[in-house]
Coordinates of C-alpha atoms in Angstrom, one line a residue:
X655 CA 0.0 0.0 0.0
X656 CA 1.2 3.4 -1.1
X657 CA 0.9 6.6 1.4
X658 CA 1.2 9.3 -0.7
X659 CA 1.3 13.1 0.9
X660 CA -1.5 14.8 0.8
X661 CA -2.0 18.4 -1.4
X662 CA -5.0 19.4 0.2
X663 CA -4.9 22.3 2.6
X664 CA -5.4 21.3 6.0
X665 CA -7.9 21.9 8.2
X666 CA -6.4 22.9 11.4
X667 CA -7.1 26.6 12.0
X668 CA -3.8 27.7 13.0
X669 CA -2.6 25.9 9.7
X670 CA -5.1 28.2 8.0
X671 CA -4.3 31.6 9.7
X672 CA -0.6 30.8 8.9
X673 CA -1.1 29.9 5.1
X674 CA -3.3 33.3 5.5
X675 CA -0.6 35.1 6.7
X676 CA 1.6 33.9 3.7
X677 CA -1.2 35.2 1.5
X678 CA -1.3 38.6 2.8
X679 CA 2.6 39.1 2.6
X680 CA 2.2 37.8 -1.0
X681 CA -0.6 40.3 -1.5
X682 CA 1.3 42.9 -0.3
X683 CA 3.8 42.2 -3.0
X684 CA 1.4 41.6 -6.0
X685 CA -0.6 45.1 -5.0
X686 CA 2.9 47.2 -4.3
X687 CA 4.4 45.4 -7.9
X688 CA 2.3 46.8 -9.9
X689 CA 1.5 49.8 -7.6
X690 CA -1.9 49.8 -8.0
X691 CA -4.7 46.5 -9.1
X692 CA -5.2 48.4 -12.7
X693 CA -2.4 47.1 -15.5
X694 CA -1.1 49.8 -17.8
X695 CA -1.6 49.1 -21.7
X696 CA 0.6 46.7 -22.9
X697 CA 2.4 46.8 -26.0
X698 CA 3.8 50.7 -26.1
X699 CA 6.8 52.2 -25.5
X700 CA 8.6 50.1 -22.9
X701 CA 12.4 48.8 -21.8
X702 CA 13.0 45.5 -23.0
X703 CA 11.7 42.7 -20.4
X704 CA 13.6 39.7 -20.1
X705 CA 10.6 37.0 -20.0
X706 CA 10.8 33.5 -19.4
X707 CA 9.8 30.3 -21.3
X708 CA 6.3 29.1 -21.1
X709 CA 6.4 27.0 -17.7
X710 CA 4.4 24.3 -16.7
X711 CA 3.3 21.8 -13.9
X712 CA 1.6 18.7 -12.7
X713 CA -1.1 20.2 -11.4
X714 CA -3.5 18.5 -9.3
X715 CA -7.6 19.4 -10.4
X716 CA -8.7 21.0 -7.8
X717 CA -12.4 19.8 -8.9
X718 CA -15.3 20.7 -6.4
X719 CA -18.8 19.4 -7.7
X720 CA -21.5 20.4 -5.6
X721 CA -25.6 19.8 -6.3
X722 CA -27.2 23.4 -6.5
X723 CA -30.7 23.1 -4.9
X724 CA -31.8 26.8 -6.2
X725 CA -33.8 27.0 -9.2
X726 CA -32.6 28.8 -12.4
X727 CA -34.1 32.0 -13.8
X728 CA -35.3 30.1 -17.4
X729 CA -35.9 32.9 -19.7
X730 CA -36.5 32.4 -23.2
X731 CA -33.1 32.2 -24.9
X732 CA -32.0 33.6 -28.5
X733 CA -31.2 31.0 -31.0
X734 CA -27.9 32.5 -31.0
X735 CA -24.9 29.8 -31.7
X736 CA -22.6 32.2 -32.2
X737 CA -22.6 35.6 -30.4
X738 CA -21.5 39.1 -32.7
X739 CA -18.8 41.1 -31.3
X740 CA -19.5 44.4 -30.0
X741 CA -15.9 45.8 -30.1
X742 CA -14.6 48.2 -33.8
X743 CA -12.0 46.9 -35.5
X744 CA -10.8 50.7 -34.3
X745 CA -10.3 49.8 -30.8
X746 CA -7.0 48.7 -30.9
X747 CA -7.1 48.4 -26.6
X748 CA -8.2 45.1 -25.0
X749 CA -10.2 45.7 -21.7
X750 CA -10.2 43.2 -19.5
X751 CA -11.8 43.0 -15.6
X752 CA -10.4 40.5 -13.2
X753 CA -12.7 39.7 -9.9
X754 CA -11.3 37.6 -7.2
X755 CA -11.6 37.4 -3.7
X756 CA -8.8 39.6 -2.4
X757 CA -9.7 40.7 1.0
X758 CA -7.1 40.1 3.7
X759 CA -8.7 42.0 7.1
X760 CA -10.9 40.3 9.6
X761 CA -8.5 37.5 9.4
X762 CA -8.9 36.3 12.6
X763 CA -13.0 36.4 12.6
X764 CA -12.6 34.5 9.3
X765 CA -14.5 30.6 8.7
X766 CA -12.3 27.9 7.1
X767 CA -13.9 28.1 3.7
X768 CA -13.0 31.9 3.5
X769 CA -9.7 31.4 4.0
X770 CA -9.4 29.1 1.5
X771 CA -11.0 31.1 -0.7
X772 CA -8.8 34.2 0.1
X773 CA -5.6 31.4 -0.6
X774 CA -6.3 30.4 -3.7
X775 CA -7.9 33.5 -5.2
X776 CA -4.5 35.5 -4.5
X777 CA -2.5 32.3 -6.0
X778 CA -4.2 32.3 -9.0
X779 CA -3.9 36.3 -9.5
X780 CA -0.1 35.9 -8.7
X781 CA -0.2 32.9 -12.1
X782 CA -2.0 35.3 -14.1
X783 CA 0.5 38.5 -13.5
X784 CA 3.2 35.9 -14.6
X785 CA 1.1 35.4 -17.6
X786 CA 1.0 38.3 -18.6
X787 CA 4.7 39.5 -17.7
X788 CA 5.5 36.8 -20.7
X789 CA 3.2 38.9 -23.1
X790 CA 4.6 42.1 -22.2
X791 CA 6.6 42.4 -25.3
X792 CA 4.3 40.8 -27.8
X793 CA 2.6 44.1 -28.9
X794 CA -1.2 43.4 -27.3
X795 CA -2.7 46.4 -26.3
X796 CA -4.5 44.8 -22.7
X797 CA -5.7 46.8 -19.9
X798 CA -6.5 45.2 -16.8
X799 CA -7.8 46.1 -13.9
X800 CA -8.2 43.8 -10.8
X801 CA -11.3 43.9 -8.4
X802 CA -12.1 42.9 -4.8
X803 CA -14.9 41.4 -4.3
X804 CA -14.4 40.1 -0.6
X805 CA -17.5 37.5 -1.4
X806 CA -20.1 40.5 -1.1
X807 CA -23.0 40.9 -3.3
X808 CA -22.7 44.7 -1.9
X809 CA -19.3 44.7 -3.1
X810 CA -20.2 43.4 -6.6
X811 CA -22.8 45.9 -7.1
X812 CA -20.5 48.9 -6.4
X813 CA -17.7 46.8 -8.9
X814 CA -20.5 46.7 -11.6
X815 CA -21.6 50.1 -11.0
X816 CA -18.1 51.7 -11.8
X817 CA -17.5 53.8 -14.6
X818 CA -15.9 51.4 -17.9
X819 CA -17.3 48.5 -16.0
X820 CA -19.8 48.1 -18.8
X821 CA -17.6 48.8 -22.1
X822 CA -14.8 45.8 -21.0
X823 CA -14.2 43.5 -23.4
X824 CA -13.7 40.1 -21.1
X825 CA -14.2 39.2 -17.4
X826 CA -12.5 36.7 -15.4
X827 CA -14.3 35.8 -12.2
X828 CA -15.7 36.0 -9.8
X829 CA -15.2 33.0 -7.2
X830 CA -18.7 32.0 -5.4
X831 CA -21.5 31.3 -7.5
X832 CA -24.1 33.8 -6.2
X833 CA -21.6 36.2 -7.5
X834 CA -21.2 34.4 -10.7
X835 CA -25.0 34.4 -11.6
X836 CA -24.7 38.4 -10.9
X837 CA -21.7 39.2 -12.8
X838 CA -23.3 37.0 -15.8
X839 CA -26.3 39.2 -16.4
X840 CA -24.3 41.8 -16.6
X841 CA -22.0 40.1 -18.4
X842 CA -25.0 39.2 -20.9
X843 CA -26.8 42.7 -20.9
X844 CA -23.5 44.1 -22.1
X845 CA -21.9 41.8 -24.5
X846 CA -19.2 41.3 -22.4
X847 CA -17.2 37.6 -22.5
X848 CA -17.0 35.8 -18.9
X849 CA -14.6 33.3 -18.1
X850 CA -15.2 31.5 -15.0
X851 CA -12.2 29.5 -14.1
X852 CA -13.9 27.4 -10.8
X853 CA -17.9 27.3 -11.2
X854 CA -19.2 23.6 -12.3
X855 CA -22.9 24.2 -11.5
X856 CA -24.8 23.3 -14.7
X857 CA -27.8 25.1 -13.8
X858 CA -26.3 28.8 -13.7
X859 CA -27.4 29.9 -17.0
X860 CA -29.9 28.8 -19.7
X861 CA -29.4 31.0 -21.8
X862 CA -26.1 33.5 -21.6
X863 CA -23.9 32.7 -24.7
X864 CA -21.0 34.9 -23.6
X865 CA -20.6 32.7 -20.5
X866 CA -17.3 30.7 -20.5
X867 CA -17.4 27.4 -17.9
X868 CA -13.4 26.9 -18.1
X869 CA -13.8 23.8 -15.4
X870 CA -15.9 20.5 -17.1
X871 CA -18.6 19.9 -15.0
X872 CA -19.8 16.8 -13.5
X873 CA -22.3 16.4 -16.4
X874 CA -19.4 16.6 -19.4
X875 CA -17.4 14.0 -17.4
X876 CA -20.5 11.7 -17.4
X877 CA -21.1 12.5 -21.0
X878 CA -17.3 10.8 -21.9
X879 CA -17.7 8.2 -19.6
X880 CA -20.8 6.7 -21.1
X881 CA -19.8 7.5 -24.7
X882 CA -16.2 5.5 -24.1
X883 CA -18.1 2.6 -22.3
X884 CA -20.7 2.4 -25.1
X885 CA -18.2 2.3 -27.8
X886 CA -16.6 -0.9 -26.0
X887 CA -19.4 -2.9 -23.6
X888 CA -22.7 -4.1 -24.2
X889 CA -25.2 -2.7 -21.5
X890 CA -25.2 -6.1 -20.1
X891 CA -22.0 -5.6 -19.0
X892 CA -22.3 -2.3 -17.3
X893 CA -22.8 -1.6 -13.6
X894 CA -23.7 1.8 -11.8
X895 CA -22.7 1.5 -8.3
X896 CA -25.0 3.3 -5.7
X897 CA -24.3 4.3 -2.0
X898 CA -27.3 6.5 -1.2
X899 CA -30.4 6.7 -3.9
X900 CA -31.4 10.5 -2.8
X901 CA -28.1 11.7 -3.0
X902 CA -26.7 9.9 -5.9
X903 CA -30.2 11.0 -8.1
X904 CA -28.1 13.5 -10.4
X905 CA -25.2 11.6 -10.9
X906 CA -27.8 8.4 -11.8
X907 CA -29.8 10.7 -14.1
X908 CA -26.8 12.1 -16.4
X909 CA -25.0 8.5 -16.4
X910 CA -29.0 6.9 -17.2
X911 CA -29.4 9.9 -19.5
X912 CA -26.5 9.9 -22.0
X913 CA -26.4 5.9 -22.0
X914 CA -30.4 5.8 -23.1
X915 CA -29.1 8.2 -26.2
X916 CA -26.0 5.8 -26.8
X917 CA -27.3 2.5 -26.2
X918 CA -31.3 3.4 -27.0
X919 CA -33.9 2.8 -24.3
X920 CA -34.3 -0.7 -24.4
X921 CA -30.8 -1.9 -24.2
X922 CA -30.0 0.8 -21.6
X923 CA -32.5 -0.7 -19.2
X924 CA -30.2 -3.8 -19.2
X925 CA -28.0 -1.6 -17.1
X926 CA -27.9 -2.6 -13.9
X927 CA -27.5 -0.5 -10.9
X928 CA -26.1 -1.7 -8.0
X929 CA -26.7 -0.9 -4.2
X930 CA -23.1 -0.8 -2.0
X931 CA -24.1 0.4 1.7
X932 CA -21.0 0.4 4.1
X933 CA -21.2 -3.6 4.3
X934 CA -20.6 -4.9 1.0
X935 CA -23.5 -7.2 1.9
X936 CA -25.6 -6.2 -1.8
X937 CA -22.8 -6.5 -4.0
X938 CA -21.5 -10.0 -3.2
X939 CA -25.4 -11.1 -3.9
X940 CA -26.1 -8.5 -7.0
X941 CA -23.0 -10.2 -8.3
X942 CA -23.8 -13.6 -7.8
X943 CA -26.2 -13.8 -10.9
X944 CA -25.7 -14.7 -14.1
X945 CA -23.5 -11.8 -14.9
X946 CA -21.1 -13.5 -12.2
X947 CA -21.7 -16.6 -14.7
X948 CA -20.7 -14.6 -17.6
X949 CA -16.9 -14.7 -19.0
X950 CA -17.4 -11.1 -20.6
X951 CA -15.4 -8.4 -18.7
X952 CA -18.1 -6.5 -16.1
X953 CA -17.7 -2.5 -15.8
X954 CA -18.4 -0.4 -13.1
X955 CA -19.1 3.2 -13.1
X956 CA -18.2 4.5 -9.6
X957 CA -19.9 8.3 -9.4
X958 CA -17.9 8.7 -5.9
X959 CA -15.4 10.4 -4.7
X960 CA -15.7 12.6 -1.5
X961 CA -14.9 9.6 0.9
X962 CA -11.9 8.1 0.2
X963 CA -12.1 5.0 2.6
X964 CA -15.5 4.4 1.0
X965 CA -14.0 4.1 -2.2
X966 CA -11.4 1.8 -1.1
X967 CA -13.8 -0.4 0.6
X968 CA -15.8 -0.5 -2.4
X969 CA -12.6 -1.6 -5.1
X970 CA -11.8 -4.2 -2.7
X971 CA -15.3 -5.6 -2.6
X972 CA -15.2 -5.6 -5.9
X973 CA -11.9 -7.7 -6.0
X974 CA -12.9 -9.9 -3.5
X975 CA -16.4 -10.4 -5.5
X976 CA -15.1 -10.8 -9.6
X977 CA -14.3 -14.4 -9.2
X978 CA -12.0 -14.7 -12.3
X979 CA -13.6 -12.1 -14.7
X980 CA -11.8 -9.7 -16.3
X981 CA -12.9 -6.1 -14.4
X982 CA -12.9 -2.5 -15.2
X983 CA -13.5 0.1 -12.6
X984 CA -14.6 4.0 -14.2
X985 CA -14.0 6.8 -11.8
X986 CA -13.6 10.3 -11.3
X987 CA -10.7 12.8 -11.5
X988 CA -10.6 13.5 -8.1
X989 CA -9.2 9.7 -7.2
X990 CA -5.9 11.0 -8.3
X991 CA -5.5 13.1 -5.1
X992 CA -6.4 10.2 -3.1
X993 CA -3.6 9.7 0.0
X994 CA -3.6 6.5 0.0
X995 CA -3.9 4.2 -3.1
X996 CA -3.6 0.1 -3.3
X997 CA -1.1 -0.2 -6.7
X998 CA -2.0 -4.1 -6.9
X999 CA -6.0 -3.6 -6.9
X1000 CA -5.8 -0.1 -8.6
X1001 CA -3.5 -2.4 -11.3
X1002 CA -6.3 -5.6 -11.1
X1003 CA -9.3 -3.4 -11.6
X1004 CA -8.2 -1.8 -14.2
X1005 CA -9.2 1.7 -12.8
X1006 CA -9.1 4.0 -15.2
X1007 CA -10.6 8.4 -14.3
X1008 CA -11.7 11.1 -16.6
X1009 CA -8.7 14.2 -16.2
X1010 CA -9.0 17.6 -17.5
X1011 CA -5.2 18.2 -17.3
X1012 CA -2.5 17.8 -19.9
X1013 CA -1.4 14.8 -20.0
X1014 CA 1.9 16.1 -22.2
X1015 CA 3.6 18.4 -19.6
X1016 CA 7.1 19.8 -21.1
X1017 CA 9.0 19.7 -17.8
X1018 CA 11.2 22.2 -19.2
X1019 CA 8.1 24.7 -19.3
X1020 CA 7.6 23.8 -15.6
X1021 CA 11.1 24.4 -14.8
X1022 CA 10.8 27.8 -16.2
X1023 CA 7.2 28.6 -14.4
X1024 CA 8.8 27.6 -10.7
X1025 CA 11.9 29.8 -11.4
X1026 CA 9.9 32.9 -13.1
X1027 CA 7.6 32.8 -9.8
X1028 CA 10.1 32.5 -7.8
X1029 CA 12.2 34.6 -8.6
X1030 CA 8.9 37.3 -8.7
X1031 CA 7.6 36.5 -5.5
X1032 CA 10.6 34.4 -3.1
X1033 CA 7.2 31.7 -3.1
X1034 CA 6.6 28.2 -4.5
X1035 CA 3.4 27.7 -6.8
X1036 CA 0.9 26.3 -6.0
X1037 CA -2.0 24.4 -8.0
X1038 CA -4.2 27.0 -8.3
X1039 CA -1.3 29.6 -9.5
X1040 CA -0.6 27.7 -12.4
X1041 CA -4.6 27.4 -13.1
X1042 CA -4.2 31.2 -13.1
X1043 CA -1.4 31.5 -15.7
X1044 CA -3.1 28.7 -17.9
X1045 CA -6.5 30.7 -17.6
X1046 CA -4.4 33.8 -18.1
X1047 CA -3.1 32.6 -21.5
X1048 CA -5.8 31.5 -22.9
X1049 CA -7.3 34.6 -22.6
X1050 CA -4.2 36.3 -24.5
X1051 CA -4.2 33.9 -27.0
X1052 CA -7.4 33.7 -27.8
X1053 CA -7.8 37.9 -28.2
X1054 CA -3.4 37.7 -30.1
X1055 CA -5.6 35.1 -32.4
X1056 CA -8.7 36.7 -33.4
X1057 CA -8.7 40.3 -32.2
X1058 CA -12.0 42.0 -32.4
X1059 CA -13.6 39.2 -33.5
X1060 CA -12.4 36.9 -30.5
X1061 CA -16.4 37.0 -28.7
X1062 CA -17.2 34.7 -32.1
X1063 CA -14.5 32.0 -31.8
X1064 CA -14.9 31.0 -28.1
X1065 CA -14.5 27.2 -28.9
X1066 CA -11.0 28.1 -29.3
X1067 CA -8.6 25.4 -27.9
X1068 CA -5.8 26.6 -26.6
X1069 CA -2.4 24.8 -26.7
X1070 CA 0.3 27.4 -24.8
X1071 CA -1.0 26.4 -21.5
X1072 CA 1.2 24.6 -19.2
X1073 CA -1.2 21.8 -17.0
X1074 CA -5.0 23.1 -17.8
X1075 CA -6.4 21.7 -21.9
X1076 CA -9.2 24.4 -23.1
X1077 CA -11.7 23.8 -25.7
X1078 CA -14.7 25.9 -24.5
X1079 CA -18.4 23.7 -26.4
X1080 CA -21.1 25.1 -27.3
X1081 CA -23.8 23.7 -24.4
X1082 CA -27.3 23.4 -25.9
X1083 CA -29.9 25.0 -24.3
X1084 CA -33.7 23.9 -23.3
X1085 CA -35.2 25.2 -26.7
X1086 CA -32.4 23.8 -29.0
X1087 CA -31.3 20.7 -30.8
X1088 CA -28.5 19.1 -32.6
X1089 CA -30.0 20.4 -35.8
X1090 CA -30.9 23.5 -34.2
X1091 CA -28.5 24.8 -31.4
X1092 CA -29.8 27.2 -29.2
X1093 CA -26.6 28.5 -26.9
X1094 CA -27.1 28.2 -23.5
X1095 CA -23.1 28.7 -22.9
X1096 CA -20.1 27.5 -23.2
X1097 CA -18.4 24.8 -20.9
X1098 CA -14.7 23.2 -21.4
X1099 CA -14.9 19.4 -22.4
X1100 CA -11.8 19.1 -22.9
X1101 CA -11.3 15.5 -21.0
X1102 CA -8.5 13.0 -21.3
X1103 CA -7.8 9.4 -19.7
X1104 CA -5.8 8.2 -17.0
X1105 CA -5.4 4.9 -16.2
X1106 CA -3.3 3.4 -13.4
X1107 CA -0.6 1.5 -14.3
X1108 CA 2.2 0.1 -12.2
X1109 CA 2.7 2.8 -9.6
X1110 CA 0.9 5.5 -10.7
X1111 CA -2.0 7.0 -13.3
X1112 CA -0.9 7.4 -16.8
X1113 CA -2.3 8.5 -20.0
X1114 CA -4.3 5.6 -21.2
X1115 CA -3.0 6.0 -24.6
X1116 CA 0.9 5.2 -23.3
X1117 CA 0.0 1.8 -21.8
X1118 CA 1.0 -1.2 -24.4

């Protein structure tokens, strides 16, 4: 059994008031850099600035799928597929707004989650100043300003509500969700493009077409799950493992869903779903049927991840339960992170997770990331700062690209990033169809395939 360290930030308090500390100091030093949180235009007059390579790192997804309960405004969308820029081909100056989380007072009356959010939000703007430090000489014309939001809907109004708020060309931001779904009607009333590197929720927007979901959502990883499992197992073959049938309802009903339009109704109802309490009880006598009987390989779509013991209970029930047929096991990026992974039954079950990461890092490029952020800001990176240069550089490339015209080519798929693969898709809204796409707004689906192998996950691709 393998112990690996964990990346997660802990959850003693003192360990979060100290990382907090950390983040103020680093603050300090983004603010006083650039001596104010508004970027001057790029690409005039300026000294020569020696920039480094594009970096890179092995980023862990920091992935957090959570079931909304509200209920979405559904307004009658436009049958838009493709939304018309609003910027002259005159404008030769790219505005860009930047809304994160910033706040550093109050530390001590703080929660846990608002530290966190405080942590990452100032790594991820300390990525995207080292972003665009390595565009500084390649004649874009960007302003950017930077905005506190301190998780207030009272300090989003005021943000929204500043002069040249509404004639920006792109927003990145902001962190919570409430604020999202307030920042994207503006966003929409103004034609201005939002990026927003961490929401997942699929039920923000039904209709906003200049809304950019840069994280796949639980729903896309689904969606390649089934379509890969269809394309190599018959239905009889496929198990959905459940732990709890009121909580797993969403998860069942996208799996349930995009199988019925691979496999067609009737042969998806061959798909069996199978009840794991704590006990492993159910799934020695679900699998003692004629499936057990069968010498075809059985496949099992695990929709779990936020209890890692449960997870390993599960696999080795599963082990302990296949008799002699061949087994794969479909999981979720998150398993990656896990601390502590069994190599034999990870190897036996043939696990294999959906990943939204690159799986061709250039090491050199990371190499060159650490040093350029060290050497900036005497600090490691962490995960979330590389997220911020990747999100950064898309954003560059995508407006170097197409210029004006970049609002109508957001299914752009960027390839200078360094850990993060973006290829925003068109997500079809309530009134639309394949024939007929009606944007509701874009999401990344840009998934790969790990697989574990020996030691470690891999590409799928690289195993012989």
């Amino acid at each position: 059994m393998i112990s690996a360290p964990s990346r997660r930030l802990q959850s003693n308090g003192s360990n979060q008031r100290q990382i907090a500390f950390v983040s103020i100091l680093l603050l300090q030093f983004l603010l006083s850099a650039c001596h104010s949180v508004s970027y001057p235009i790029q690409g005039e007059k300026k000294a020569p600035v020696k920039t480094a390579p594009n970096p890179k790192l092995p980023k862990v997804d920091t992935i957090q799928w959570t079931e909304r309960k509200m209920d979405p405004q559904k307004s009658k969308a436009s049958p838009l597929v493709r939304q018309v820029s609003k910027k002259s081909p005159t404008d030769p100056i790219f505005r860009i707004g930047i809304l994160l989380p910033l706040s550093t007072t109050n530390l001590e009356d703080a929660d846990e989650e608002l530290l966190n959010n405080n942590q990452r939000a100032i790594q991820f703007y300390a990525g995207v100043k080292i972003a665009l430090d390595s565009f500084k000489n390649s004649g874009a014309k960007l302003k950017v300003d930077v905005y506190d939001t301190q998780e207030s809907d009272a300090a989003i109004a005021k943000i929204l509500d500043k002069p040249g708020m509404k004639n920006l060309d792109m927003l990145i931001g902001p962190y919570v969700s409430e604020n999202v779904q307030t920042v994207g009607k503006f966003a929409k009333e103004n034609r201005i493009v939002l990026l927003s590197p961490w929401n997942t929720s699929p039920d923000l927007f039904t209709d906003n077409p200049y809304f950019i979901q840069m994280k796949a959502g639980l729903k896309a990883h689904c969606e390649v799950i089934c379509t890969d499992i269809a394309s190599k197992y018959k239905a009889t073959q496929v198990n959905i493992i459940v732990r709890n049938p009121q909580k797993d309802k969403s998860k069942l009903d996208y799996l349930h869903e995009n199988f019925q339009k691979l496999y067609g109704v009737k042969d998806a109802a061959k798909i069996k779903e199978v009840f794991v309490g704590e006990t492993g009880e159910s799934i020695r006598s679900a699998l003692n049927s004629e499936r057990m009987n069968s010498t075809d390989a059985m496949v099992f779509v695990v929709p779990h991840w936020s209890t890692e013991t449960y997870v390993l209970f599960l696999l080795r029930t599963l082990n302990g339960a296949r008799k002699q047929n061949p087994t794969v096991v479909y999981g979720f990026p998150q398993w990656k992170n896990f601390n502590t992974i069994d190599p034999d039954l990870f190897d036996k079950l043939q696990v294999q997770i959906t990943n939204s990461n690159r799986t061709d890092q250039d090491p050199q490029n990371l190499l060159a990331f650490k040093r350029a952020f060290y050497q900036k800001y005497s600090a490691v990176p962490t995960d979330e700062s590389i997220y911020g240069f990747d999100v950064m550089r898309y954003c560059m490339e995508l407006i170097q690209k197409h210029k004006y015209q970049f609002p109508e080519h957001l299914d752009y798929i960027s390839s200078a990033t360094l850990d993060n693969v973006f290829g925003p898709r068109i997500v079809i809204g309530p009134n639309g169809t394949a024939k007929s796409p009606e944007t509701a707004y874009y999401e990344n689906h840009q998934i790969n395939w790990l697989q574990f192998h020996k030691k470690n996950f891999v590409p799928r691709d690289s195993i012989e």
